[in-house]
Short mmCIF file of C-alpha atoms in Angstrom, two decimals:
data_model
loop_
_atom_site.label_atom_id
_atom_site.label_comp_id
_atom_site.label_asym_id
_atom_site.label_seq_id
_atom_site.Cartn_x
_atom_site.Cartn_y
_atom_site.Cartn_z
CA MET H 1486 39.03 4.26 -2.15
CA PRO H 1487 37.07 7.00 -1.46
CA THR H 1488 33.29 7.23 -0.48
CA ALA H 1489 31.27 9.69 -1.22
CA ALA H 1490 30.97 10.51 2.11
CA ASP H 1491 34.02 11.09 2.13
CA THR H 1492 34.08 14.24 -0.88
CA THR H 1493 30.78 15.69 0.89
CA PRO H 1494 31.36 18.95 2.05
CA GLU H 1495 28.57 18.16 5.32
CA VAL H 1496 26.56 14.52 6.56
CA VAL H 1497 24.33 15.59 8.18
CA ALA H 1498 22.08 12.96 10.65
CA PHE H 1499 18.78 11.71 9.81
CA SER H 1500 17.40 13.09 12.86
CA ALA H 1501 17.82 17.00 12.13
CA ALA H 1502 17.51 16.56 8.04
CA THR H 1503 14.16 15.88 9.07
CA ALA H 1504 13.61 17.65 12.33
CA VAL H 1505 10.12 19.87 12.77
CA THR H 1506 9.63 22.77 14.69
CA PRO H 1507 6.30 23.55 16.25
CA GLY H 1508 4.22 26.59 15.54
CA ASP H 1509 0.55 26.92 16.82
CA PRO H 1510 -1.17 23.98 17.99
CA GLY H 1511 -1.53 21.01 14.72
CA THR H 1512 1.80 23.03 12.86
CA PHE H 1513 5.05 22.50 12.29
CA THR H 1514 8.21 24.09 10.18
CA ALA H 1515 11.43 22.40 8.39
CA ASP H 1516 13.69 22.30 6.47
CA VAL H 1517 14.37 19.82 3.44
CA HIS H 1518 17.94 19.91 2.80
CA PRO H 1519 19.44 20.29 -0.44
CA GLU H 1520 22.29 17.55 0.66
CA TRP H 1521 19.27 14.90 0.64
CA THR H 1522 17.75 15.08 -3.12
CA ILE H 1523 17.76 13.37 -6.08
CA GLY H 1524 18.27 15.58 -9.37
CA GLY H 1525 17.26 18.70 -6.56
CA ARG H 1526 13.90 16.94 -5.77
CA PRO H 1527 14.04 15.39 -1.84
CA ASN H 1528 12.84 12.12 -1.77
CA GLY H 1529 9.76 10.34 -0.86
CA GLY H 1530 10.75 8.76 1.96
CA TYR H 1531 12.28 11.69 3.73
CA LEU H 1532 9.62 13.46 3.30
CA LEU H 1533 7.44 11.26 5.07
CA ALA H 1534 9.81 10.86 7.81
CA ALA H 1535 9.27 14.48 8.14
CA LEU H 1536 5.48 14.48 8.40
CA ALA H 1537 5.54 11.30 10.12
CA ARG H 1538 7.60 13.24 13.14
CA ALA H 1539 4.52 15.70 12.97
CA ALA H 1540 2.02 12.67 13.14
CA VAL H 1541 3.74 12.02 16.32
CA ALA H 1542 3.45 15.48 17.40
CA VAL H 1543 -0.04 15.53 18.05
CA ALA H 1544 -0.98 11.56 18.33
CA PRO H 1545 -1.77 10.49 22.30
CA HIS H 1546 0.29 7.13 20.80
CA ALA H 1547 3.37 6.60 19.88
CA ASP H 1548 4.82 5.07 17.18
CA VAL H 1549 3.74 4.79 12.92
CA ILE H 1550 2.52 1.73 12.21
CA ALA H 1551 1.19 2.48 8.80
CA ALA H 1552 2.03 5.44 6.59
CA SER H 1553 0.11 6.16 3.54
CA ALA H 1554 1.49 9.12 1.10
CA HIS H 1555 0.41 10.87 -2.02
CA TYR H 1556 2.45 12.88 -3.93
CA LEU H 1557 1.41 16.25 -5.21
CA HIS H 1558 4.31 18.23 -6.13
CA SER H 1559 8.10 18.00 -5.55
CA PRO H 1560 8.79 21.27 -2.95
CA GLY H 1561 12.46 22.37 -3.56
CA PRO H 1562 15.44 22.68 -0.67
CA GLY H 1563 13.72 25.23 1.79
CA ALA H 1564 11.45 26.05 4.54
CA VAL H 1565 8.20 23.64 4.27
CA GLN H 1566 5.10 23.86 5.96
CA LEU H 1567 3.54 20.88 7.58
CA GLU H 1568 -0.10 20.79 9.54
CA ALA H 1569 -0.87 17.62 11.40
CA GLU H 1570 -4.74 16.56 12.88
CA VAL H 1571 -5.65 13.57 15.05
CA LEU H 1572 -8.25 11.90 12.78
CA ARG H 1573 -9.09 9.52 15.76
CA ALA H 1574 -7.68 8.37 18.94
CA GLY H 1575 -8.61 5.55 20.25
CA ARG H 1576 -7.47 2.73 23.08
CA SER H 1577 -3.97 1.01 21.75
CA ALA H 1578 -4.35 3.54 17.44
CA SER H 1579 -4.83 6.48 16.11
CA GLN H 1580 -5.27 7.93 13.19
CA VAL H 1581 -3.63 10.91 11.68
CA ARG H 1582 -3.93 13.37 9.04
CA ALA H 1583 -0.89 14.95 8.24
CA ARG H 1584 0.47 17.72 4.66
CA MET H 1585 2.84 19.49 4.01
CA SER H 1586 3.37 21.84 2.12
CA GLN H 1587 5.43 24.40 0.52
CA ASP H 1588 4.27 28.89 -0.32
CA GLY H 1589 0.84 27.56 -0.08
CA THR H 1590 1.13 25.26 -2.65
CA PRO H 1591 0.23 21.63 -1.27
CA CYS H 1592 2.94 18.59 -1.61
CA VAL H 1593 2.12 15.80 0.09
CA GLU H 1594 -0.78 14.57 2.04
CA THR H 1595 -0.65 11.85 4.29
CA LEU H 1596 -3.26 8.95 6.27
CA PHE H 1597 -0.72 7.98 9.50
CA LEU H 1598 -1.74 4.83 11.83
CA VAL H 1599 -0.32 5.50 15.25
CA GLY H 1600 0.17 3.24 17.67
CA ALA H 1601 3.10 0.55 19.70
CA LEU H 1602 5.36 -0.99 18.59
CA ASP H 1603 6.51 -3.63 21.69
CA PRO H 1604 9.98 -4.03 21.40
CA ALA H 1605 9.88 -7.77 23.18
CA ALA H 1606 7.59 -8.97 20.48
CA GLU H 1607 8.51 -11.99 18.57
CA PRO H 1608 6.71 -12.94 15.31
CA TYR H 1609 3.38 -15.57 15.07
CA TRP H 1610 3.76 -16.70 11.60
CA ASP H 1611 6.09 -15.55 9.25
CA ALA H 1612 6.05 -18.47 6.74
CA GLY H 1613 4.48 -16.23 3.73
CA LEU H 1614 7.36 -13.79 3.91
CA PRO H 1615 10.01 -13.57 0.95
CA ALA H 1616 13.18 -15.60 1.98
CA ALA H 1617 16.51 -12.45 2.78
CA PRO H 1618 19.74 -12.26 0.91
CA THR H 1619 21.92 -14.11 2.39
CA THR H 1620 25.10 -11.74 1.12
CA ASP H 1621 27.67 -9.24 3.59
CA PHE H 1622 27.02 -5.81 3.53
CA ALA H 1623 30.76 -5.28 3.60
CA ASP H 1624 30.70 -7.11 0.07
CA ALA H 1625 28.28 -4.73 -1.45
CA ILE H 1626 29.41 -1.53 -3.20
CA ARG H 1627 27.80 1.64 -2.47
CA LEU H 1628 26.09 4.13 -4.82
CA PRO H 1629 27.73 7.25 -5.80
CA ALA H 1630 26.67 10.37 -5.70
CA THR H 1631 26.46 10.28 -9.35
CA ASN H 1632 23.82 7.89 -10.68
CA PRO H 1633 24.48 5.82 -14.38
CA ALA H 1634 21.75 7.96 -15.82
CA GLY H 1635 24.37 11.25 -15.61
CA LEU H 1636 21.36 12.36 -12.59
CA ALA H 1637 22.94 14.28 -9.03
CA VAL H 1638 21.71 11.86 -6.28
CA PRO H 1639 23.35 14.17 -3.42
CA ILE H 1640 21.29 12.01 -0.63
CA MET H 1641 23.60 8.90 -1.76
CA GLY H 1642 26.68 11.12 0.32
CA GLN H 1643 24.30 11.18 3.03
CA ALA H 1644 22.61 7.52 3.59
CA ASP H 1645 25.01 4.45 3.28
CA VAL H 1646 22.39 2.98 0.05
CA ARG H 1647 25.09 -0.51 -0.64
CA ILE H 1648 23.80 -2.97 -3.59
CA ASP H 1649 25.11 -6.24 -4.06
CA ARG H 1650 27.22 -7.17 -6.56
CA ASP H 1651 25.16 -9.14 -8.16
CA SER H 1652 22.39 -7.23 -8.24
CA LEU H 1653 24.32 -4.66 -9.56
CA GLY H 1654 24.38 -5.11 -14.17
CA TRP H 1655 22.43 -1.71 -14.34
CA GLY H 1656 24.94 -0.22 -13.34
CA ARG H 1657 27.39 -1.10 -15.68
CA GLY H 1658 24.73 -0.86 -17.89
CA ARG H 1659 23.83 -4.35 -17.59
CA PRO H 1660 20.79 -4.21 -16.02
CA SER H 1661 19.05 -8.93 -15.23
CA GLY H 1662 16.33 -8.13 -16.56
CA ARG H 1663 14.70 -9.14 -13.52
CA GLY H 1664 13.74 -6.22 -11.68
CA GLU H 1665 14.88 -6.50 -8.78
CA LEU H 1666 17.53 -4.24 -6.07
CA ARG H 1667 19.28 -6.12 -3.09
CA GLY H 1668 21.28 -4.45 -0.90
CA TRP H 1669 22.07 -2.43 2.68
CA ILE H 1670 21.18 1.01 4.24
CA GLU H 1671 22.55 2.32 6.96
CA LEU H 1672 22.21 6.33 8.35
CA PRO H 1673 25.14 8.93 8.32
CA HIS H 1674 26.97 8.47 11.18
CA GLY H 1675 25.64 4.92 11.96
CA GLU H 1676 22.42 6.62 14.17
CA ALA H 1677 20.13 4.00 14.99
CA PHE H 1678 16.94 2.89 12.88
CA ASP H 1679 13.96 3.71 14.14
CA PRO H 1680 10.05 4.02 12.82
CA ILE H 1681 10.37 7.18 11.82
CA SER H 1682 13.81 6.13 10.04
CA LEU H 1683 12.31 3.32 8.60
CA LEU H 1684 9.75 5.39 6.58
CA TYR H 1685 12.46 6.73 4.68
CA ALA H 1686 14.72 3.81 4.21
CA VAL H 1687 12.07 2.28 2.20
CA ASP H 1688 12.14 4.72 -0.56
CA ALA H 1689 15.94 5.04 -0.38
CA PHE H 1690 17.06 2.42 -2.93
CA PRO H 1691 16.89 3.53 -6.88
CA PRO H 1692 14.14 2.63 -8.64
CA ALA H 1693 13.90 -1.47 -9.00
CA THR H 1694 13.10 -0.57 -12.63
CA PHE H 1695 17.04 0.28 -12.70
CA ASP H 1696 16.86 -3.17 -13.45
CA ILE H 1697 14.71 -3.38 -16.29
CA GLU H 1698 16.30 -0.40 -17.88
CA MET H 1699 17.59 2.70 -16.92
CA THR H 1700 15.63 5.71 -17.22
CA GLY H 1701 15.60 9.35 -15.73
CA TRP H 1702 12.93 10.64 -12.99
CA VAL H 1703 10.62 7.63 -11.68
CA PRO H 1704 8.69 10.21 -8.86
CA THR H 1705 6.85 8.59 -6.29
CA LEU H 1706 2.67 8.69 -6.63
CA GLU H 1707 2.10 6.68 -4.20
CA LEU H 1708 3.66 5.19 -1.25
CA THR H 1709 2.30 2.46 1.67
CA SER H 1710 4.39 1.41 4.37
CA TYR H 1711 3.78 -0.68 7.49
CA ILE H 1712 6.01 -0.39 10.19
CA ARG H 1713 6.45 -4.33 11.66
CA ALA H 1714 9.19 -3.88 14.27
CA ILE H 1715 11.51 -1.91 16.30
CA PRO H 1716 14.45 -2.27 14.19
CA ALA H 1717 17.63 -3.86 15.79
CA PRO H 1718 20.62 -1.95 15.37
CA GLY H 1719 22.58 -2.08 12.67
CA PRO H 1720 22.30 -2.22 9.02
CA LEU H 1721 19.71 -2.64 7.65
CA ARG H 1722 19.00 -5.41 4.28
CA MET H 1723 17.24 -4.06 2.19
CA VAL H 1724 15.31 -5.71 -1.48
CA GLN H 1725 13.46 -3.74 -3.50
CA ARG H 1726 11.29 -5.44 -6.64
CA ALA H 1727 8.93 -4.37 -9.39
CA HIS H 1728 6.18 -6.42 -10.67
CA LEU H 1729 4.95 -4.42 -13.90
CA VAL H 1730 5.20 -2.05 -16.04
CA ASP H 1731 1.84 -0.70 -17.92
CA GLN H 1732 0.51 2.81 -18.67
CA GLN H 1733 4.06 4.59 -17.56
CA ARG H 1734 3.28 3.03 -14.15
CA VAL H 1735 5.35 0.88 -12.36
CA ASP H 1736 4.52 -0.98 -9.02
CA GLU H 1737 7.25 -1.53 -6.65
CA VAL H 1738 7.37 -3.35 -3.55
CA CYS H 1739 10.46 -3.45 -0.85
CA TRP H 1740 10.69 -5.87 2.03
CA VAL H 1741 13.55 -4.49 4.66
CA TRP H 1742 15.29 -6.86 7.91
CA ASP H 1743 17.45 -5.74 10.48
CA SER H 1744 20.33 -7.75 11.89
CA ARG H 1745 18.84 -10.49 13.86
CA GLY H 1746 16.69 -11.10 10.20
CA ARG H 1747 13.25 -9.89 11.63
CA VAL H 1748 11.55 -7.92 8.64
CA VAL H 1749 11.24 -4.66 10.99
CA ALA H 1750 9.43 -3.18 7.53
CA GLN H 1751 7.83 -3.20 4.12
CA ALA H 1752 6.53 -0.48 1.28
CA THR H 1753 4.59 -0.76 -2.04
CA GLN H 1754 4.45 2.44 -4.42
CA LEU H 1755 2.89 3.41 -7.24
CA ALA H 1756 5.05 5.54 -9.40
CA GLY H 1757 5.26 7.55 -12.72
CA ILE H 1758 8.13 6.11 -15.21
CA ARG H 1759 8.68 6.86 -18.93
CA LEU H 1760 8.92 3.78 -19.99
CA GLY H 1761 5.72 2.54 -23.10
CA MET N 1011 -27.05 -27.22 -5.11
CA PRO N 1012 -29.05 -23.89 -3.77
CA THR N 1013 -26.75 -21.40 -3.12
CA ALA N 1014 -26.92 -18.52 -1.04
CA ALA N 1015 -28.00 -16.16 -3.35
CA ASP N 1016 -31.52 -18.39 -3.83
CA THR N 1017 -32.36 -18.23 -0.86
CA THR N 1018 -31.57 -14.24 -0.28
CA PRO N 1019 -35.02 -12.24 -1.20
CA GLU N 1020 -32.38 -9.05 -2.38
CA VAL N 1021 -29.80 -9.33 -4.35
CA VAL N 1022 -28.77 -5.90 -5.01
CA ALA N 1023 -26.87 -4.75 -7.90
CA PHE N 1024 -23.31 -3.41 -7.10
CA SER N 1025 -23.45 0.25 -8.74
CA ALA N 1026 -26.87 0.62 -6.93
CA ALA N 1027 -25.40 -1.03 -3.02
CA THR N 1028 -22.48 1.77 -3.31
CA ALA N 1029 -24.36 4.56 -4.75
CA VAL N 1030 -23.81 7.93 -4.04
CA THR N 1031 -26.52 11.41 -3.87
CA PRO N 1032 -25.12 14.57 -3.64
CA GLY N 1033 -26.14 17.61 -1.83
CA ASP N 1034 -24.16 21.11 -1.39
CA PRO N 1035 -20.61 20.77 -3.01
CA GLY N 1036 -18.61 18.37 -2.57
CA THR N 1037 -21.04 16.66 0.20
CA PHE N 1038 -23.13 13.17 -0.68
CA THR N 1039 -25.21 10.48 1.13
CA ALA N 1040 -24.92 7.04 0.72
CA ASP N 1041 -26.42 4.20 2.48
CA VAL N 1042 -24.71 1.27 3.88
CA HIS N 1043 -26.50 -1.90 2.49
CA PRO N 1044 -27.47 -4.64 5.20
CA GLU N 1045 -26.56 -6.90 2.74
CA TRP N 1046 -23.04 -6.05 1.82
CA THR N 1047 -21.92 -7.33 5.68
CA ILE N 1048 -19.83 -9.69 7.21
CA GLY N 1049 -20.95 -9.33 10.60
CA GLY N 1050 -23.57 -6.61 11.25
CA ARG N 1051 -20.53 -4.23 9.42
CA PRO N 1052 -19.33 -3.34 6.15
CA ASN N 1053 -16.58 -4.51 4.07
CA GLY N 1054 -14.09 -1.80 3.64
CA GLY N 1055 -13.57 -2.46 -0.41
CA TYR N 1056 -17.41 -1.83 -0.68
CA LEU N 1057 -17.25 1.52 1.28
CA LEU N 1058 -14.09 1.80 -0.01
CA ALA N 1059 -15.89 2.55 -3.46
CA ALA N 1060 -18.60 4.47 -2.62
CA LEU N 1061 -15.97 7.08 -1.73
CA ALA N 1062 -14.32 6.52 -4.90
CA ARG N 1063 -17.77 7.57 -6.36
CA ALA N 1064 -17.45 11.01 -4.43
CA ALA N 1065 -13.61 11.18 -5.30
CA VAL N 1066 -14.63 11.26 -9.83
CA ALA N 1067 -17.40 12.77 -8.65
CA VAL N 1068 -15.70 16.28 -7.85
CA ALA N 1069 -11.81 15.54 -9.77
CA PRO N 1070 -11.58 16.84 -13.29
CA HIS N 1071 -10.34 12.25 -14.13
CA ALA N 1072 -12.23 9.61 -14.41
CA ASP N 1073 -10.38 6.48 -13.29
CA VAL N 1074 -9.41 5.97 -10.62
CA ILE N 1075 -5.38 4.89 -10.45
CA ALA N 1076 -4.67 4.14 -6.54
CA ALA N 1077 -6.55 4.48 -3.40
CA SER N 1078 -5.02 4.27 0.01
CA ALA N 1079 -7.84 4.09 2.83
CA HIS N 1080 -7.98 4.16 6.86
CA TYR N 1081 -10.65 2.59 8.60
CA LEU N 1082 -11.33 4.41 11.74
CA HIS N 1083 -14.58 3.31 13.02
CA SER N 1084 -17.06 0.82 11.64
CA PRO N 1085 -20.70 1.99 10.39
CA GLY N 1086 -23.45 0.31 10.80
CA PRO N 1087 -26.04 0.06 8.16
CA GLY N 1088 -28.13 3.12 6.33
CA ALA N 1089 -27.04 6.38 6.05
CA VAL N 1090 -23.32 7.43 6.18
CA GLN N 1091 -22.17 10.98 5.05
CA LEU N 1092 -19.22 11.30 2.55
CA GLU N 1093 -17.43 14.69 2.30
CA ALA N 1094 -14.75 14.62 -1.48
CA GLU N 1095 -12.42 17.47 -1.81
CA VAL N 1096 -9.90 18.38 -4.46
CA LEU N 1097 -6.29 18.65 -3.08
CA ARG N 1098 -5.15 19.23 -6.99
CA ALA N 1099 -6.25 18.96 -10.39
CA GLY N 1100 -2.76 17.76 -13.00
CA ARG N 1101 -3.09 17.83 -16.54
CA SER N 1102 -3.63 14.65 -16.90
CA ALA N 1103 -3.78 12.97 -13.09
CA SER N 1104 -6.02 15.24 -10.05
CA GLN N 1105 -5.47 13.83 -5.78
CA VAL N 1106 -8.93 13.96 -4.17
CA ARG N 1107 -9.03 13.20 -0.13
CA ALA N 1108 -12.23 12.33 1.02
CA ARG N 1109 -13.77 10.71 3.95
CA MET N 1110 -17.02 8.73 5.25
CA SER N 1111 -18.65 9.70 8.53
CA GLN N 1112 -22.16 8.51 10.16
CA ASP N 1113 -23.69 10.73 12.35
CA GLY N 1114 -20.47 12.89 13.04
CA THR N 1115 -17.99 10.34 13.73
CA PRO N 1116 -15.74 9.61 10.83
CA CYS N 1117 -15.33 6.34 9.52
CA VAL N 1118 -12.94 5.70 7.07
CA GLU N 1119 -10.22 8.21 5.59
CA THR N 1120 -9.00 7.61 2.00
CA LEU N 1121 -6.43 9.87 -0.80
CA PHE N 1122 -6.94 9.21 -4.28
CA LEU N 1123 -5.18 9.53 -7.11
CA VAL N 1124 -7.54 10.19 -9.97
CA GLY N 1125 -6.77 9.79 -13.90
CA ALA N 1126 -7.29 7.78 -16.96
CA LEU N 1127 -6.78 4.36 -18.06
CA ASP N 1128 -6.44 3.20 -21.59
CA PRO N 1129 -8.65 0.27 -22.74
CA ALA N 1130 -6.79 -0.13 -25.77
CA ALA N 1131 -3.42 -0.13 -23.65
CA GLU N 1132 -0.39 -3.37 -23.47
CA PRO N 1133 1.77 -3.70 -20.36
CA TYR N 1134 5.51 -2.75 -21.19
CA TRP N 1135 7.01 -4.84 -18.41
CA ASP N 1136 5.15 -7.74 -16.77
CA ALA N 1137 8.20 -10.01 -16.03
CA GLY N 1138 7.84 -9.37 -12.13
CA LEU N 1139 4.36 -10.46 -11.59
CA PRO N 1140 3.82 -14.01 -10.25
CA ALA N 1141 1.60 -16.80 -12.56
CA ALA N 1142 -2.37 -16.63 -12.05
CA PRO N 1143 -3.91 -20.07 -10.81
CA THR N 1144 -5.05 -22.30 -13.95
CA THR N 1145 -8.09 -23.66 -12.18
CA ASP N 1146 -10.91 -23.34 -13.57
CA PHE N 1147 -14.51 -20.58 -12.41
CA ALA N 1148 -16.77 -23.55 -13.24
CA ASP N 1149 -15.07 -25.89 -10.02
CA ALA N 1150 -14.32 -23.53 -7.47
CA ILE N 1151 -16.55 -23.50 -4.71
CA ARG N 1152 -18.59 -20.71 -3.65
CA LEU N 1153 -19.15 -18.94 -0.41
CA PRO N 1154 -21.86 -19.36 1.55
CA ALA N 1155 -23.42 -16.97 4.29
CA THR N 1156 -22.30 -18.33 7.58
CA ASN N 1157 -18.39 -18.58 7.49
CA PRO N 1158 -17.30 -21.69 9.24
CA ALA N 1159 -16.42 -19.94 12.30
CA GLY N 1160 -20.22 -19.25 12.22
CA LEU N 1161 -20.39 -15.65 11.55
CA ALA N 1162 -22.94 -14.41 9.32
CA VAL N 1163 -21.55 -13.54 6.75
CA PRO N 1164 -24.70 -11.95 4.39
CA ILE N 1165 -22.38 -10.63 1.77
CA MET N 1166 -21.81 -13.69 0.18
CA GLY N 1167 -25.08 -13.75 -1.11
CA GLN N 1168 -24.29 -10.88 -3.21
CA ALA N 1169 -21.10 -10.66 -4.70
CA ASP N 1170 -20.31 -14.40 -6.58
CA VAL N 1171 -16.88 -14.81 -3.96
CA ARG N 1172 -15.65 -19.09 -5.22
CA ILE N 1173 -12.22 -20.51 -3.60
CA ASP N 1174 -10.24 -22.98 -6.19
CA ARG N 1175 -11.12 -26.49 -4.66
CA ASP N 1176 -7.34 -26.97 -3.53
CA SER N 1177 -6.80 -23.51 -1.39
CA LEU N 1178 -10.69 -24.33 0.62
CA GLY N 1179 -9.21 -26.63 3.21
CA TRP N 1180 -9.89 -23.91 5.95
CA GLY N 1181 -12.98 -24.29 5.23
CA ARG N 1182 -13.58 -28.05 6.69
CA GLY N 1183 -11.27 -27.31 9.80
CA ARG N 1184 -7.66 -28.01 7.54
CA PRO N 1185 -5.98 -25.06 6.56
CA SER N 1186 -2.47 -25.27 4.31
CA GLY N 1187 -0.74 -23.19 6.46
CA ARG N 1188 0.67 -21.51 3.24
CA GLY N 1189 -1.66 -18.52 4.33
CA GLU N 1190 -3.01 -18.28 0.24
CA LEU N 1191 -7.26 -18.45 -0.77
CA ARG N 1192 -7.14 -18.30 -4.51
CA GLY N 1193 -10.34 -18.26 -6.60
CA TRP N 1194 -12.64 -16.36 -8.35
CA ILE N 1195 -15.29 -13.18 -8.27
CA GLU N 1196 -18.50 -12.15 -9.83
CA LEU N 1197 -20.61 -9.18 -9.52
CA PRO N 1198 -24.67 -9.99 -8.75
CA HIS N 1199 -26.67 -10.14 -12.16
CA GLY N 1200 -23.17 -10.41 -13.68
CA GLU N 1201 -22.58 -6.80 -13.23
CA ALA N 1202 -19.84 -5.50 -15.48
CA PHE N 1203 -16.45 -4.62 -13.60
CA ASP N 1204 -14.40 -1.06 -13.11
CA PRO N 1205 -12.34 0.97 -11.44
CA ILE N 1206 -14.55 1.47 -8.91
CA SER N 1207 -15.78 -1.87 -8.38
CA LEU N 1208 -12.13 -3.49 -7.99
CA LEU N 1209 -11.30 -1.25 -5.20
CA TYR N 1210 -14.70 -4.01 -3.71
CA ALA N 1211 -12.94 -6.64 -5.52
CA VAL N 1212 -9.34 -6.38 -3.30
CA ASP N 1213 -10.83 -6.40 -0.29
CA ALA N 1214 -13.58 -9.20 -1.26
CA PHE N 1215 -12.12 -12.61 -0.54
CA PRO N 1216 -11.74 -13.74 3.03
CA PRO N 1217 -8.84 -12.62 5.26
CA ALA N 1218 -5.85 -14.85 3.98
CA THR N 1219 -4.85 -15.77 7.43
CA PHE N 1220 -7.98 -18.94 7.68
CA ASP N 1221 -5.45 -20.87 5.73
CA ILE N 1222 -3.24 -20.28 8.97
CA GLU N 1223 -5.49 -20.92 11.56
CA MET N 1224 -9.31 -19.07 11.79
CA THR N 1225 -10.08 -16.54 14.04
CA GLY N 1226 -13.29 -14.08 14.38
CA TRP N 1227 -13.56 -10.82 12.61
CA VAL N 1228 -9.93 -9.18 11.07
CA PRO N 1229 -10.40 -5.48 10.43
CA THR N 1230 -8.81 -3.98 7.88
CA LEU N 1231 -6.62 -0.95 9.42
CA GLU N 1232 -4.69 -0.22 5.89
CA LEU N 1233 -5.75 -0.37 3.19
CA THR N 1234 -4.01 0.62 -0.48
CA SER N 1235 -5.16 -0.05 -4.73
CA TYR N 1236 -3.79 0.43 -7.19
CA ILE N 1237 -5.61 -0.13 -10.26
CA ARG N 1238 -3.75 -1.15 -13.53
CA ALA N 1239 -5.68 -1.20 -16.52
CA ILE N 1240 -10.03 -1.65 -17.42
CA PRO N 1241 -10.96 -5.05 -16.86
CA ALA N 1242 -12.29 -6.69 -19.30
CA PRO N 1243 -15.81 -8.50 -19.13
CA GLY N 1244 -15.80 -11.44 -17.13
CA PRO N 1245 -15.58 -13.07 -13.58
CA LEU N 1246 -12.16 -12.00 -12.01
CA ARG N 1247 -9.53 -14.45 -11.30
CA MET N 1248 -7.66 -13.47 -7.34
CA VAL N 1249 -5.11 -14.61 -5.19
CA GLN N 1250 -4.69 -13.47 -1.37
CA ARG N 1251 -1.89 -13.51 0.30
CA ALA N 1252 -0.43 -12.94 3.75
CA HIS N 1253 2.65 -12.99 4.65
CA LEU N 1254 2.88 -12.07 8.46
CA VAL N 1255 1.61 -11.76 11.48
CA ASP N 1256 3.39 -10.23 14.03
CA GLN N 1257 1.92 -8.20 16.92
CA GLN N 1258 -1.42 -8.58 16.40
CA ARG N 1259 -1.01 -7.82 12.74
CA VAL N 1260 -1.40 -9.11 9.67
CA ASP N 1261 -0.21 -7.72 5.81
CA GLU N 1262 -1.84 -9.20 2.85
CA VAL N 1263 -1.33 -8.29 -1.12
CA CYS N 1264 -4.45 -8.95 -2.76
CA TRP N 1265 -3.54 -10.00 -6.76
CA VAL N 1266 -6.73 -9.64 -9.40
CA TRP N 1267 -6.52 -10.76 -12.86
CA ASP N 1268 -8.73 -10.26 -15.88
CA SER N 1269 -10.79 -12.86 -18.88
CA ARG N 1270 -7.78 -11.40 -20.73
CA GLY N 1271 -5.07 -12.97 -17.98
CA ARG N 1272 -4.37 -9.66 -17.38
CA VAL N 1273 -2.84 -7.91 -14.19
CA VAL N 1274 -5.98 -4.86 -13.62
CA ALA N 1275 -5.66 -4.79 -10.03
CA GLN N 1276 -3.66 -4.92 -6.66
CA ALA N 1277 -3.44 -4.19 -3.58
CA THR N 1278 -1.61 -4.69 0.32
CA GLN N 1279 -3.41 -3.93 3.21
CA LEU N 1280 -2.82 -4.37 6.92
CA ALA N 1281 -5.60 -5.84 9.14
CA GLY N 1282 -5.80 -6.98 13.29
CA ILE N 1283 -5.41 -10.34 13.39
CA ARG N 1284 -6.03 -11.58 17.44
CA LEU N 1285 -3.10 -14.09 16.99
CA GLY N 1286 -0.11 -14.30 19.18
#
């Protein structure tokens, strides 16, 4: 069966789609790729990854450890401008502020903690973690480039985002009511994940609220991600879960495991939603 | 039995201890109160509350909805300087950047989403929430102003922070290993909680890692809080939970229920820890 990727004219590597070009000190330009969008708007984690490239470029450390993003205005596809400023350069970590704007309009404001992740480290204590689902990548269903609400999601023709069969009732109009999506993600051309692309992964799933009630756009207002380890090669296992819909806002958490079964990233977000 | 508060010479109202004084447009001063500290360092949520007062003062909206804070340097007790800048003023919400510094050293960098919370709103969907513990405020044990590691925590002489008896084994050298603290909080003089003091509440418990292994200072690196509703009067019910200790960092979540049993705030933080 042909997948969405087979019929998409251009499948762009994630590293290319999030590349930044340095200009004056502390400034960069990037291009929001028209294929890395949902209903014409770029994915929030995708934008955060481009900002992280700018942050790491100015910082004296290499790995994003924590990222907090507030989304002010959704840029359209095309050129965006980035500014990055080191707030503090410490011995083992540094803090960076970075902003994305388009034609003078601030779009995303971010704070980063940048440090070093040890590829050889093992967790000291992990008994508080949720259990990873045990289903297989090959059995999961890749999401198509149009969602059940009829929205064009060309980004699904880029990354391979798959939902476990038992977590996909909402795709057939039968949400489970649990508010939880379980599945997988792989980058185009099998590009290996790294701390920067993990910032995209944690926001790559559809809203977990689709498993409660289908809606249109669920715009991210705030997204905070912690990168816990360098991921091993291979697709990532993910769980996205909603807790509370109140006053037209929903919070969601995301857990990300690598092929070793290690939690490599986690995130929380607050999003707007037209329910209630 | 006398509590810590009985022997503390000065119990300061939270609103007074976090007050900000406006100066030039967008600038404020505040005083880090020596009693609102742990081992001589102010609590991170307490600092965030002062920053939130500055953010709300410059914003066209009244209620903090989301706050992200990166902690760069711990200020000492005494004068601090705050700057707050509106990044975007929208119809229903605005975004604000605020910074706290002391004698020219940046201490805390924050981003706020400010909007309106409807006191009459009811949750639309809450089936994803954890269950609130069912023990009583009167049965819980108020934390003293010296912790089991011998550290002076004068802040416990200010706020009334209580831990459920069945969650307090770590106080007797017998942590449960679950990495979870359950209990309560009340402000001095019974001051009612509001969205700004909720930003303190979510960081008011000891580290949940005390329920794994006792350590010294567990400094907050990043703290993100979502305020979900205006709290009803009365003490707040809280759960603080650790998930993963890896590479000398730990993530913790905090859930806060008001006296109606409503989730009014939630938070996630990444902290440094000398384990592993």
